[in-house]
Amino acid sequence: MAWTREEMAARAAKELRDGYYVNLGIGIPTLVSNYIPDGMTVQLQSENGMLGMGPFPFEGDEDPDLINAGKQTITELPTTSYFSSADSFAMIRGGHIDLSILGAMQVAENGDLANWMIPGKMVKGMGGAMDLVAGVKKVVVLMEHVAKEEKKLLKRCTLPLTGAGVVNMVITDLGVFTVGKDGMTAIEIAPHVTREEISAKTEASLRFADNLVQH
Amino acid sequence: MAWTREEMAARAAKELRDGYYVNLGIGIPTLVSNYIPDGMTVQLQSENGMLGMGPFPFEGDEDPDLINAGKQTITELPTTSYFSSADSFAMIRGGHIDLSILGAMQVAENGDLANWMIPGKMVKGMGGAMDLVAGVKKVVVLMEHVAKEEKKLLKRCTLPLTGAGVVNMVITDLGVFTVGKDGMTAIEIAPHVTREEISAKTEASLRFADNLVQH
Amino acid sequence: MAKVYSDATSALAGLLKDDMVIMAGGFGLCGIPSLLIKAIRDSGVKNLTIISNNAGIDGEGLGLLLETRQVKKMISSYVGENKTFAQQYLAGELEIEFNPQGTLAERIRAGGAGIPAFYTKTGVGTLIAQGKDEREFNGEKYVMETGLLADLAVVHAWKGDTEGNLVYRKSARNFNPMMATAGKVTVAQVEHLVECGTIDPDHIITPGIFVQRIIHAAGLEKKIEQRTVRQRA
Amino acid sequence: MAKVYSDATSALAGLLKDDMVIMAGGFGLCGIPSLLIKAIRDSGVKNLTIISNNAGIDGEGLGLLLETRQVKKMISSYVGENKTFAQQYLAGELEIEFNPQGTLAERIRAGGAGIPAFYTKTGVGTLIAQGKDEREFNGEKYVMETGLLADLAVVHAWKGDTEGNLVYRKSARNFNPMMATAGKVTVAQVEHLVECGTIDPDHIITPGIFVQRIIHAAGLEKKIEQRTVRQRA
């Protein structure tokens, strides 16, 4: 039984540590903020120039000057600071953000990541994704294991890269996979999902950890 | 009759224009701020991180957090802004300062400037001088024409350079000299100073302007 | 030197010419110099190269200059919200140079700071690095990116004084401060125009040296692109 | 993660080791992390490489670490005010690497911003450019300078909150903000320690992400190096 989007987000939240500064991408990664454990202090960075991002505003409290990198209205917290885009990416590029959780189209066993363009289709741009995967200390990809029958965990990405050798971990609806020098290793799998199913849906060479956990 | 230090500063002040942003070095250049014409707005930059530098404080008003690049206590003005050293030199290096007036040990006819070290003597460091001469739009040197019998306007500097080909104008106690592609040109000379005296005290090839002014 | 102009059109007078490079601040529709963009549109100037993180949306922001086909080329990081953009691009009428957002921000800062080029890890091993110099530092590969300057920068700020000192509000700061440093001429629209000495000098983000002209954008209507709310408990 | 420590000694506990690289903020004696420097002196750690614009004066600031011969090397732009420095340097006991002040500031900013190297006009054609890569851009020569990082940065701020957000006062800002970004660990002394939410988030110069430890420097005695005054009319 594959994990739901909420369960995937909850699993990703287990990568958080007290005191972490974290950048969450658009989509499922945004949900991770709902699963920060009580008592743990995590500051969310929004690459358009904010640290200490709060939740969506109550209706009527929206402020056009206060948006996140997805252009959504948000709120501030007592810890919040604002800064320019140059300072924001100095923070990202300089390795000051502990964790980036973002979506992907493809991840390769060598850690390559593709999530910004499909040749022949209208390209919208990479936004801050290339900077994030190049600069952040730990990069976790949160995505469906397959998309419309297409495998996404590959030997080599076929789409243009967002970053080369940048992914540390992939969390899908089927399991959790670390990416290291020796390729991908499944360390957890979702309930009732079989190794065979995962292997069939994965092109990347995949090892199952000795201490593999099935929830 | 050579100009006094005050007269030299007054002459340098004639290079100011309304709306200019100006950096003044330590020594005689500091005096230039006393000769800003009435009605002209000039903002003084202090490279330690201030724009809109005011005069020295009244006794008792000194603030240890408010100093200029010479470490002297100063005051702020209604136009003042503060910024970091990186932002200050971004402003300087980026060509945003209109005019830098500073002292020198030697200036060569090709615009080379030496003012930071004498080999064999204790070197104190160049501070911000190299950045100023490289970045500011117009560089005016304000100095005595000779020092202890030693000529200072030279064919080539003998001391290590602060900047290569950076000086636009030299104002000494004897006259005003432009520095261009064709070398140095005297455009003004102090009262009762002769061309012969200037030539004798100058090693650089020197042309006297057709419209030379003697005050 | 009086920096204050009465409106956007007069503040841009004498500054606009065909084929020029313009930087426009803002992220999405947040902190965009909306009045100045409208005045650029109304001037009819064309063949513009625009450096801006996004391309506005249809009918708002830089979308206005796309509708009138005044833009030849965009240098941006993300242009996803604009249908006019997509049409013109697919028809080959519009050039686009994509930059990673942090690289774009840093290139602009570098331009304003007199730095012609710098090295970054961003984009190494991707299309972005193609044709660019690469170099190793401490065993890691970096790509060289160059500084960006513009003939004109138009920016939006929350408050400005008559000397041109600017402060920004919340995430409307974004690209505005760097762009203010990288325009040969910078024109600012401010929601509150105040006398010198009113803004605490420790709070000023853009010192007046970077701003040549300033207008008061009174009663500005600021748009929200993605209105997201939560329910009251 | 509690960032607040009771005093300089406890805030530096576990961070000091011989041969380390330390950045220390300040310009002259203005905005120096005086309490943290004293605690470094008292720790007895030695063979330090210190990155700081100046070297203090005798008996104040980094002068304290020179007196005790804890410094192996200084990376600075100007060290004119310090007799102890001159003596040790002339005796060959102290290494010095001079950087133009703007190059030093930018190298530190670059280090903190993940930029391993950049090009600048400053120093081209001088001793400073010797042995460094040169390159032409648009027909002008530039020299390559590298980013600087430190094992520890010690900085001084006017106000800080418990999250580590910092604001600076007047020209005491100087090198402190960049150094805060370039230390593997950054420790700040602040004259006023306040609760989170007290400082307007638009006024924060150093976001808390850059500050790992913070102490309240209550009743600090700040020195004036050059007391200059004018007469009351």
PDB file of C-alpha atoms in Angstrom, chain A residues 14 22 39 51-53 61 67 75 83 90-91 93 117 121 130-132 147 160 167 169 171 183 186 192 212 214-215:
ATOM      1  CA  LYS A  14      11.623  12.880   9.898  1.00  0.00           C
ATOM      2  CA  VAL A  22      15.069  24.393   5.625  1.00  0.00           C
ATOM      3  CA  GLY A  39       9.072  21.174  20.483  1.00  0.00           C
ATOM      4  CA  LEU A  51      13.704  33.411   6.734  1.00  0.00           C
ATOM      5  CA  GLY A  52      11.128  32.284   9.293  1.00  0.00           C
ATOM      6  CA  MET A  53       8.150  31.700   7.025  1.00  0.00           C
ATOM      7  CA  ASP A  61      -5.088  39.176   6.302  1.00  0.00           C
ATOM      8  CA  ILE A  67       4.593  36.036  -0.471  1.00  0.00           C
ATOM      9  CA  THR A  75       2.628  35.273   7.177  1.00  0.00           C
ATOM     10  CA  PHE A  83      16.613  40.246   2.775  1.00  0.00           C
ATOM     11  CA  ALA A  90      24.275  33.955  -0.858  1.00  0.00           C
ATOM     12  CA  MET A  91      22.714  32.091   2.064  1.00  0.00           C
ATOM     13  CA  ARG A  93      24.942  29.015  -2.283  1.00  0.00           C
ATOM     14  CA  MET A 117      12.686  21.266 -18.525  1.00  0.00           C
ATOM     15  CA  LYS A 121       7.783  21.619 -24.430  1.00  0.00           C
ATOM     16  CA  MET A 130      19.641  24.922  -9.565  1.00  0.00           C
ATOM     17  CA  ASP A 131      20.971  27.141  -6.794  1.00  0.00           C
ATOM     18  CA  LEU A 132      19.228  25.134  -4.099  1.00  0.00           C
ATOM     19  CA  ALA A 147       4.723   9.113 -13.385  1.00  0.00           C
ATOM     20  CA  PRO A 160      18.354  18.111 -18.968  1.00  0.00           C
ATOM     21  CA  VAL A 167      20.646  14.316  -4.435  1.00  0.00           C
ATOM     22  CA  MET A 169      17.867  10.997  -0.532  1.00  0.00           C
ATOM     23  CA  ILE A 171      11.325   9.711  -0.726  1.00  0.00           C
ATOM     24  CA  GLY A 183      24.316   4.086  -5.980  1.00  0.00           C
ATOM     25  CA  ALA A 186      16.297   1.357  -0.259  1.00  0.00           C
ATOM     26  CA  HIS A 192       2.568  -4.057   1.798  1.00  0.00           C
ATOM     27  CA  LEU A 212      15.500  -2.405   5.614  1.00  0.00           C
ATOM     28  CA  GLN A 214       8.911  -1.938   6.308  1.00  0.00           C
ATOM     29  CA  HIS A 215       6.270   0.129   8.066  1.00  0.00           C
TER      30      HIS A 215
END
